[in-house]
Amino acid sequence: MAFFIASSPHSHNRKSTSDIMMMVILCTLPGIAALCYFFGWGVLLQITIASVTAMLAEAAIVAMRKRPVKRYLQDNTALLTGLLIGIAVPPFAPWWIAVIGALFAIVIAKHLYGGLGQNLFNPAMVAYVVLLISFPVQMTTWLPPSSLIAQPLGFMDSVSTLLTGLSTDGFSVDQLRHTVDGMTMATPLDTVKTALLAGKTASEAVQDPVFGTFVGLGWGWVNLAFLAGGLVLLKQRVIQWQIPVAMLVTLFVFSVFGYAISPDAVATPLIHLFSGATMLGAFFIATDPVSASTTTKGRLVFGAMIGMLIYLIRTFGGFPDGVAFAVLIANMCVPLIDYYTKPTTYGHKKESK
């Protein structure tokens, strides 16, 4: 009988890495479906481009390292990385944005550190931050939800816009961003941030049509869909509860205190919880088994740190969301967190730190 030694992530539930990654991918489908419903075919096209690029990059790097390509591709980690990048990229950003992101995630953020189990940072979030800093205009061009868009887009319109920057009728992305009222619309978090910087109050900001009757037209349902997928992961014990619960509770507590102190200067707690990438980050990004904390107490500290950082970045920083930055900063602290929260070995006294 052969004995194989594999790199992390290790699982004690008798599921292989391939099975775990596929379960995570399947649980993103409700959120992806909601994104497609509200923002069109561009979501699926970006996911396809990023996923194919990630798989090809993984195959090329593994082949250069003289490793078995098929076995590495079958662990589904590259596929999941590409999928997360595709979700994060705006539906009608140029096609090469997703390609650059997927290449950077696989080649630099993953294999430059030694491959699966060796990367210090979440590859998808590293790629997203690089794209956001390098191409801020393209990475913030989210279209209005389909019910508000002035020029409805079919599948071929989406393909044409993605590849050429123009729809089949000749409309540019900037023109497509206009609603039926002729207004250019941003995401809910960006709308709040822009309104507050312009001297408006938070209550005036939420009067924008993008908010609808909840925390953001479309975005609330997207976050609920990712929450549903995350709960399935918890039920199947694919992820541990400590990180998402600590992150969401901390974000909620900070937002409640902030709103109680200055309700006109900050977004409401519900907007923080159900807008942007909050639920995607809590269940599908922060819980990355390689770059997250590995101890029970450490996961609570890790999740709480992410929740706190998200609130601080959204409220006082220059970026409207902040999930990716919060995760990467927390990733840097993982060795320290694990060192101070590691359990005492049975039969040994607790070491003084």
Short mmCIF file of C-alpha atoms in Angstrom, two decimals:
data_model
loop_
_atom_site.label_atom_id
_atom_site.label_comp_id
_atom_site.label_asym_id
_atom_site.label_seq_id
_atom_site.Cartn_x
_atom_site.Cartn_y
_atom_site.Cartn_z
CA MET A 1 0.00 0.00 0.00
CA ALA A 2 1.43 3.39 -1.00
CA PHE A 3 1.53 6.19 1.54
CA PHE A 4 1.08 9.70 0.12
CA ILE A 5 2.03 12.91 1.89
CA ALA A 6 -0.01 15.86 0.63
CA SER A 7 0.23 19.58 1.24
CA SER A 8 -2.42 21.53 3.12
CA PRO A 9 -5.30 22.22 3.28
CA HIS A 10 -5.91 19.13 5.41
CA SER A 11 -9.41 17.98 6.31
CA HIS A 12 -10.58 15.62 9.03
CA ASN A 13 -13.98 14.94 7.49
CA ARG A 14 -12.68 12.32 5.04
CA LYS A 15 -13.37 14.57 2.07
CA SER A 16 -10.61 15.16 -0.46
CA THR A 17 -9.44 18.66 -1.39
CA SER A 18 -11.17 18.18 -4.74
CA ASP A 19 -14.50 17.36 -3.06
CA ILE A 20 -14.23 20.30 -0.68
CA MET A 21 -13.42 22.78 -3.43
CA MET A 22 -16.26 21.45 -5.61
CA MET A 23 -18.70 21.81 -2.71
CA VAL A 24 -17.62 25.42 -2.26
CA ILE A 25 -18.06 26.04 -5.99
CA LEU A 26 -21.55 24.52 -5.96
CA CYS A 27 -22.54 26.66 -2.97
CA THR A 28 -21.63 29.84 -4.87
CA LEU A 29 -24.25 29.02 -7.52
CA PRO A 30 -27.20 30.74 -5.72
CA GLY A 31 -25.17 33.95 -5.48
CA ILE A 32 -24.03 33.68 -9.09
CA ALA A 33 -27.62 33.12 -10.20
CA ALA A 34 -28.71 36.25 -8.32
CA LEU A 35 -25.88 38.27 -9.86
CA CYS A 36 -26.86 37.08 -13.34
CA TYR A 37 -30.52 37.88 -12.73
CA PHE A 38 -29.83 41.45 -11.65
CA PHE A 39 -26.72 42.29 -13.70
CA GLY A 40 -26.97 40.18 -16.83
CA TRP A 41 -24.94 37.70 -18.86
CA GLY A 42 -21.70 39.56 -18.28
CA VAL A 43 -21.35 37.85 -14.88
CA LEU A 44 -21.21 34.39 -16.45
CA LEU A 45 -18.88 35.57 -19.21
CA GLN A 46 -16.39 37.03 -16.72
CA ILE A 47 -16.51 33.86 -14.62
CA THR A 48 -15.89 31.74 -17.71
CA ILE A 49 -12.94 33.85 -18.88
CA ALA A 50 -11.32 33.97 -15.42
CA SER A 51 -11.88 30.26 -14.73
CA VAL A 52 -10.48 29.11 -18.09
CA THR A 53 -7.47 31.41 -17.71
CA ALA A 54 -6.82 30.17 -14.18
CA MET A 55 -6.96 26.53 -15.27
CA LEU A 56 -4.62 27.13 -18.23
CA ALA A 57 -2.18 29.06 -16.04
CA GLU A 58 -2.26 26.29 -13.43
CA ALA A 59 -1.57 23.65 -16.10
CA ALA A 60 1.32 25.64 -17.57
CA ILE A 61 3.01 26.30 -14.22
CA VAL A 62 2.55 22.73 -13.01
CA ALA A 63 3.98 21.39 -16.28
CA MET A 64 7.02 23.67 -15.94
CA ARG A 65 7.52 22.35 -12.41
CA LYS A 66 7.39 18.82 -13.84
CA ARG A 67 4.40 17.84 -11.73
CA PRO A 68 1.38 15.75 -12.82
CA VAL A 69 -0.88 18.30 -14.50
CA LYS A 70 -4.09 16.26 -14.40
CA ARG A 71 -3.87 15.58 -10.67
CA TYR A 72 -3.26 19.24 -9.88
CA LEU A 73 -6.13 20.44 -12.05
CA GLN A 74 -8.49 17.91 -10.51
CA ASP A 75 -8.13 19.42 -7.04
CA ASN A 76 -10.38 22.29 -8.31
CA THR A 77 -8.44 24.99 -6.43
CA ALA A 78 -7.55 26.87 -9.63
CA LEU A 79 -11.15 26.63 -10.81
CA LEU A 80 -12.40 28.12 -7.52
CA THR A 81 -9.84 30.93 -7.69
CA GLY A 82 -10.92 31.83 -11.22
CA LEU A 83 -14.57 31.71 -10.24
CA LEU A 84 -14.05 34.12 -7.31
CA ILE A 85 -12.16 36.53 -9.56
CA GLY A 86 -14.93 36.36 -12.15
CA ILE A 87 -17.52 37.17 -9.48
CA ALA A 88 -15.49 40.15 -8.25
CA VAL A 89 -14.90 41.71 -11.68
CA PRO A 90 -17.72 43.99 -12.94
CA PRO A 91 -19.80 42.23 -15.62
CA PHE A 92 -18.79 44.58 -18.42
CA ALA A 93 -15.19 45.30 -17.57
CA PRO A 94 -12.92 44.56 -20.57
CA TRP A 95 -12.21 40.86 -21.03
CA TRP A 96 -8.50 41.30 -20.39
CA ILE A 97 -9.19 42.45 -16.83
CA ALA A 98 -10.31 38.95 -15.84
CA VAL A 99 -7.37 37.42 -17.72
CA ILE A 100 -4.81 39.57 -15.91
CA GLY A 101 -6.47 38.87 -12.56
CA ALA A 102 -6.51 35.11 -13.04
CA LEU A 103 -2.90 35.03 -14.25
CA PHE A 104 -1.70 37.11 -11.32
CA ALA A 105 -3.61 34.96 -8.82
CA ILE A 106 -2.23 31.66 -10.08
CA VAL A 107 1.28 32.59 -11.17
CA ILE A 108 2.25 35.20 -8.56
CA ALA A 109 -0.03 34.84 -5.54
CA LYS A 110 -0.11 31.03 -5.57
CA HIS A 111 2.81 29.33 -7.33
CA LEU A 112 5.44 31.98 -6.60
CA TYR A 113 5.04 30.91 -2.97
CA GLY A 114 5.29 27.21 -3.80
CA GLY A 115 1.75 26.28 -4.85
CA LEU A 116 -1.23 24.98 -2.93
CA GLY A 117 -0.74 25.08 0.81
CA GLN A 118 2.24 27.47 0.68
CA ASN A 119 0.59 30.78 -0.24
CA LEU A 120 0.42 33.35 2.54
CA PHE A 121 -2.46 35.32 1.03
CA ASN A 122 -5.76 34.46 -0.57
CA PRO A 123 -4.84 34.39 -4.31
CA ALA A 124 -8.20 35.69 -5.55
CA MET A 125 -8.09 38.67 -3.18
CA VAL A 126 -4.49 39.49 -4.10
CA ALA A 127 -5.52 39.56 -7.75
CA TYR A 128 -8.62 41.67 -7.01
CA VAL A 129 -6.61 44.29 -5.10
CA VAL A 130 -4.00 44.45 -7.88
CA LEU A 131 -6.77 44.98 -10.44
CA LEU A 132 -8.54 47.57 -8.29
CA ILE A 133 -5.38 49.61 -7.79
CA SER A 134 -4.15 49.23 -11.38
CA PHE A 135 -7.47 49.69 -13.22
CA PRO A 136 -9.76 51.66 -10.87
CA VAL A 137 -12.09 52.90 -13.61
CA GLN A 138 -12.70 49.48 -15.18
CA MET A 139 -13.08 47.83 -11.76
CA THR A 140 -15.81 50.23 -10.61
CA THR A 141 -18.04 50.22 -13.70
CA TRP A 142 -20.95 48.17 -12.36
CA LEU A 143 -24.12 48.58 -14.38
CA PRO A 144 -27.50 49.33 -12.78
CA PRO A 145 -29.73 46.33 -12.06
CA SER A 146 -31.59 45.10 -15.14
CA SER A 147 -34.88 46.66 -14.01
CA LEU A 148 -33.35 50.16 -14.07
CA ILE A 149 -31.09 49.98 -17.11
CA ALA A 150 -32.06 52.18 -20.05
CA GLN A 151 -30.68 49.83 -22.72
CA PRO A 152 -31.58 46.17 -21.97
CA LEU A 153 -28.79 43.78 -22.96
CA GLY A 154 -29.14 40.33 -24.47
CA PHE A 155 -26.48 37.65 -24.62
CA MET A 156 -24.86 38.89 -27.83
CA ASP A 157 -24.91 42.46 -26.52
CA SER A 158 -23.04 41.23 -23.44
CA VAL A 159 -20.46 39.36 -25.54
CA SER A 160 -19.92 42.39 -27.79
CA THR A 161 -19.62 44.81 -24.88
CA LEU A 162 -17.13 42.56 -23.10
CA LEU A 163 -14.92 42.07 -26.15
CA THR A 164 -15.15 45.45 -27.88
CA GLY A 165 -16.48 47.90 -25.29
CA LEU A 166 -19.60 48.51 -27.40
CA SER A 167 -22.95 46.75 -27.53
CA THR A 168 -24.35 45.48 -30.83
CA ASP A 169 -26.28 48.77 -31.05
CA GLY A 170 -23.11 50.81 -30.54
CA PHE A 171 -23.63 51.86 -26.92
CA SER A 172 -20.50 52.21 -24.78
CA VAL A 173 -20.24 50.97 -21.20
CA ASP A 174 -20.62 54.54 -19.90
CA GLN A 175 -23.83 54.94 -21.90
CA LEU A 176 -25.12 51.58 -20.68
CA ARG A 177 -24.60 52.65 -17.07
CA HIS A 178 -27.38 55.20 -17.40
CA THR A 179 -30.76 54.33 -15.92
CA VAL A 180 -34.14 54.99 -17.52
CA ASP A 181 -34.03 58.41 -15.79
CA GLY A 182 -30.71 59.25 -17.46
CA MET A 183 -28.72 58.92 -14.22
CA THR A 184 -25.39 57.11 -13.89
CA MET A 185 -25.65 54.55 -11.10
CA ALA A 186 -22.99 53.08 -8.80
CA THR A 187 -23.12 50.31 -6.21
CA PRO A 188 -24.94 51.06 -2.90
CA LEU A 189 -21.73 51.32 -0.88
CA ASP A 190 -20.14 53.59 -3.48
CA THR A 191 -23.29 55.71 -3.57
CA VAL A 192 -23.18 56.22 0.20
CA LYS A 193 -19.46 57.00 0.15
CA THR A 194 -19.85 59.54 -2.69
CA ALA A 195 -22.87 61.19 -1.08
CA LEU A 196 -21.14 61.61 2.28
CA LEU A 197 -18.05 63.09 0.63
CA ALA A 198 -20.35 65.53 -1.19
CA GLY A 199 -21.73 66.77 2.14
CA LYS A 200 -25.00 64.85 2.10
CA THR A 201 -26.32 62.83 5.01
CA ALA A 202 -26.65 59.05 5.03
CA SER A 203 -30.45 59.34 5.06
CA GLU A 204 -30.26 61.47 1.89
CA ALA A 205 -27.89 58.97 0.27
CA VAL A 206 -30.31 56.07 0.66
CA GLN A 207 -32.96 57.96 -1.31
CA ASP A 208 -31.02 57.06 -4.46
CA PRO A 209 -32.93 54.60 -6.71
CA VAL A 210 -30.13 52.04 -6.33
CA PHE A 211 -31.34 51.28 -2.79
CA GLY A 212 -34.90 50.33 -3.74
CA THR A 213 -36.83 49.19 -0.66
CA PHE A 214 -34.01 47.28 1.05
CA VAL A 215 -30.24 47.81 1.30
CA GLY A 216 -29.62 48.02 -2.42
CA LEU A 217 -31.61 46.95 -5.46
CA GLY A 218 -30.28 43.52 -6.34
CA TRP A 219 -27.37 43.58 -3.89
CA GLY A 220 -29.50 42.56 -0.92
CA TRP A 221 -30.71 39.46 -2.76
CA VAL A 222 -27.18 38.67 -3.94
CA ASN A 223 -25.93 38.73 -0.36
CA LEU A 224 -28.85 36.63 0.84
CA ALA A 225 -28.07 34.08 -1.87
CA PHE A 226 -24.41 33.87 -0.81
CA LEU A 227 -25.58 33.60 2.80
CA ALA A 228 -27.74 30.61 1.83
CA GLY A 229 -24.78 28.96 0.13
CA GLY A 230 -22.60 29.67 3.15
CA LEU A 231 -25.09 28.05 5.51
CA VAL A 232 -24.95 24.91 3.37
CA LEU A 233 -21.17 24.88 3.75
CA LEU A 234 -21.57 25.14 7.51
CA LYS A 235 -24.14 22.36 7.59
CA GLN A 236 -21.87 20.11 5.53
CA ARG A 237 -18.94 21.04 7.80
CA VAL A 238 -16.88 22.17 4.86
CA ILE A 239 -16.04 25.36 6.78
CA GLN A 240 -15.96 26.17 10.49
CA TRP A 241 -18.43 28.62 11.99
CA GLN A 242 -15.93 30.76 13.89
CA ILE A 243 -14.63 32.96 11.05
CA PRO A 244 -17.94 33.95 9.36
CA VAL A 245 -19.77 34.41 12.66
CA ALA A 246 -16.97 36.46 14.23
CA MET A 247 -16.64 38.59 11.10
CA LEU A 248 -20.37 39.31 10.72
CA VAL A 249 -20.97 39.90 14.44
CA THR A 250 -18.00 42.28 14.69
CA LEU A 251 -19.06 44.18 11.56
CA PHE A 252 -22.60 44.44 12.95
CA VAL A 253 -21.45 45.64 16.39
CA PHE A 254 -19.12 48.27 14.95
CA SER A 255 -21.78 49.50 12.53
CA VAL A 256 -24.42 49.67 15.29
CA PHE A 257 -22.13 51.76 17.51
CA GLY A 258 -21.12 53.96 14.60
CA TYR A 259 -24.72 54.50 13.55
CA ALA A 260 -25.80 55.22 17.14
CA ILE A 261 -23.08 57.85 17.53
CA SER A 262 -23.46 59.55 14.13
CA PRO A 263 -26.43 58.29 12.09
CA ASP A 264 -26.06 61.01 9.45
CA ALA A 265 -22.40 60.25 8.72
CA VAL A 266 -22.31 56.46 8.34
CA ALA A 267 -24.24 53.72 6.57
CA THR A 268 -26.78 51.63 8.46
CA PRO A 269 -25.86 48.22 9.91
CA LEU A 270 -28.08 46.47 7.34
CA ILE A 271 -26.27 48.17 4.47
CA HIS A 272 -22.95 46.98 5.87
CA LEU A 273 -24.20 43.40 6.22
CA PHE A 274 -26.12 43.00 2.96
CA SER A 275 -24.28 45.18 0.46
CA GLY A 276 -21.05 44.69 -1.44
CA ALA A 277 -19.10 41.49 -0.89
CA THR A 278 -19.96 40.99 2.78
CA MET A 279 -21.52 37.51 2.63
CA LEU A 280 -19.24 36.34 -0.16
CA GLY A 281 -16.28 37.41 1.94
CA ALA A 282 -17.57 35.88 5.17
CA PHE A 283 -18.29 32.38 3.84
CA PHE A 284 -16.22 31.93 0.67
CA ILE A 285 -13.10 34.11 1.02
CA ALA A 286 -12.18 34.60 4.67
CA THR A 287 -12.61 30.85 5.30
CA ASP A 288 -9.83 29.88 2.86
CA PRO A 289 -8.19 26.93 4.70
CA VAL A 290 -4.67 27.85 3.58
CA SER A 291 -4.43 31.57 4.37
CA ALA A 292 -6.81 31.73 7.37
CA SER A 293 -6.02 31.02 11.00
CA THR A 294 -5.96 27.33 11.94
CA THR A 295 -6.71 27.35 15.68
CA THR A 296 -10.19 27.60 17.18
CA LYS A 297 -9.53 30.80 19.13
CA GLY A 298 -7.44 32.10 16.26
CA ARG A 299 -10.36 31.80 13.85
CA LEU A 300 -12.46 33.97 16.15
CA VAL A 301 -9.72 36.60 16.32
CA PHE A 302 -9.11 36.36 12.56
CA GLY A 303 -12.80 36.78 11.71
CA ALA A 304 -13.25 39.64 14.19
CA MET A 305 -10.23 41.43 12.74
CA ILE A 306 -11.68 41.21 9.24
CA GLY A 307 -15.06 42.53 10.39
CA MET A 308 -13.44 45.46 12.19
CA LEU A 309 -11.21 46.31 9.23
CA ILE A 310 -14.12 46.18 6.78
CA TYR A 311 -16.02 48.73 8.84
CA LEU A 312 -13.01 51.02 9.26
CA ILE A 313 -12.12 50.90 5.55
CA ARG A 314 -15.70 51.51 4.46
CA THR A 315 -16.20 54.36 6.91
CA PHE A 316 -12.84 56.13 6.93
CA GLY A 317 -10.94 54.71 3.94
CA GLY A 318 -10.94 55.63 0.29
CA PHE A 319 -12.53 52.42 -0.99
CA PRO A 320 -16.29 51.83 -0.66
CA ASP A 321 -16.13 48.11 0.16
CA GLY A 322 -12.88 46.93 1.74
CA VAL A 323 -13.45 43.17 2.07
CA ALA A 324 -10.39 42.25 -0.01
CA PHE A 325 -8.07 44.65 1.83
CA ALA A 326 -9.37 43.45 5.21
CA VAL A 327 -8.78 39.79 4.32
CA LEU A 328 -5.23 40.44 3.08
CA ILE A 329 -4.29 42.45 6.18
CA ALA A 330 -5.67 39.68 8.38
CA ASN A 331 -3.75 37.09 6.32
CA MET A 332 -0.53 38.90 7.26
CA CYS A 333 -1.40 38.51 10.94
CA VAL A 334 -2.18 34.77 10.80
CA PRO A 335 1.25 33.53 11.98
CA LEU A 336 1.07 35.82 15.02
CA ILE A 337 -2.57 34.91 15.72
CA ASP A 338 -1.84 31.19 15.52
CA TYR A 339 1.24 31.53 17.73
CA TYR A 340 -0.67 33.21 20.55
CA THR A 341 -3.79 31.04 20.27
CA LYS A 342 -2.31 27.58 19.75
CA PRO A 343 -3.72 25.05 22.24
CA THR A 344 -1.53 23.56 24.94
CA THR A 345 -0.30 20.06 24.17
CA TYR A 346 -1.90 17.46 26.42
CA GLY A 347 0.35 16.75 29.42
CA HIS A 348 2.36 19.95 29.03
CA LYS A 349 2.14 23.24 30.88
CA LYS A 350 1.07 26.32 28.98
CA GLU A 351 4.15 28.09 27.66
CA SER A 352 4.68 31.73 28.55
CA LYS A 353 4.67 33.85 25.42
#
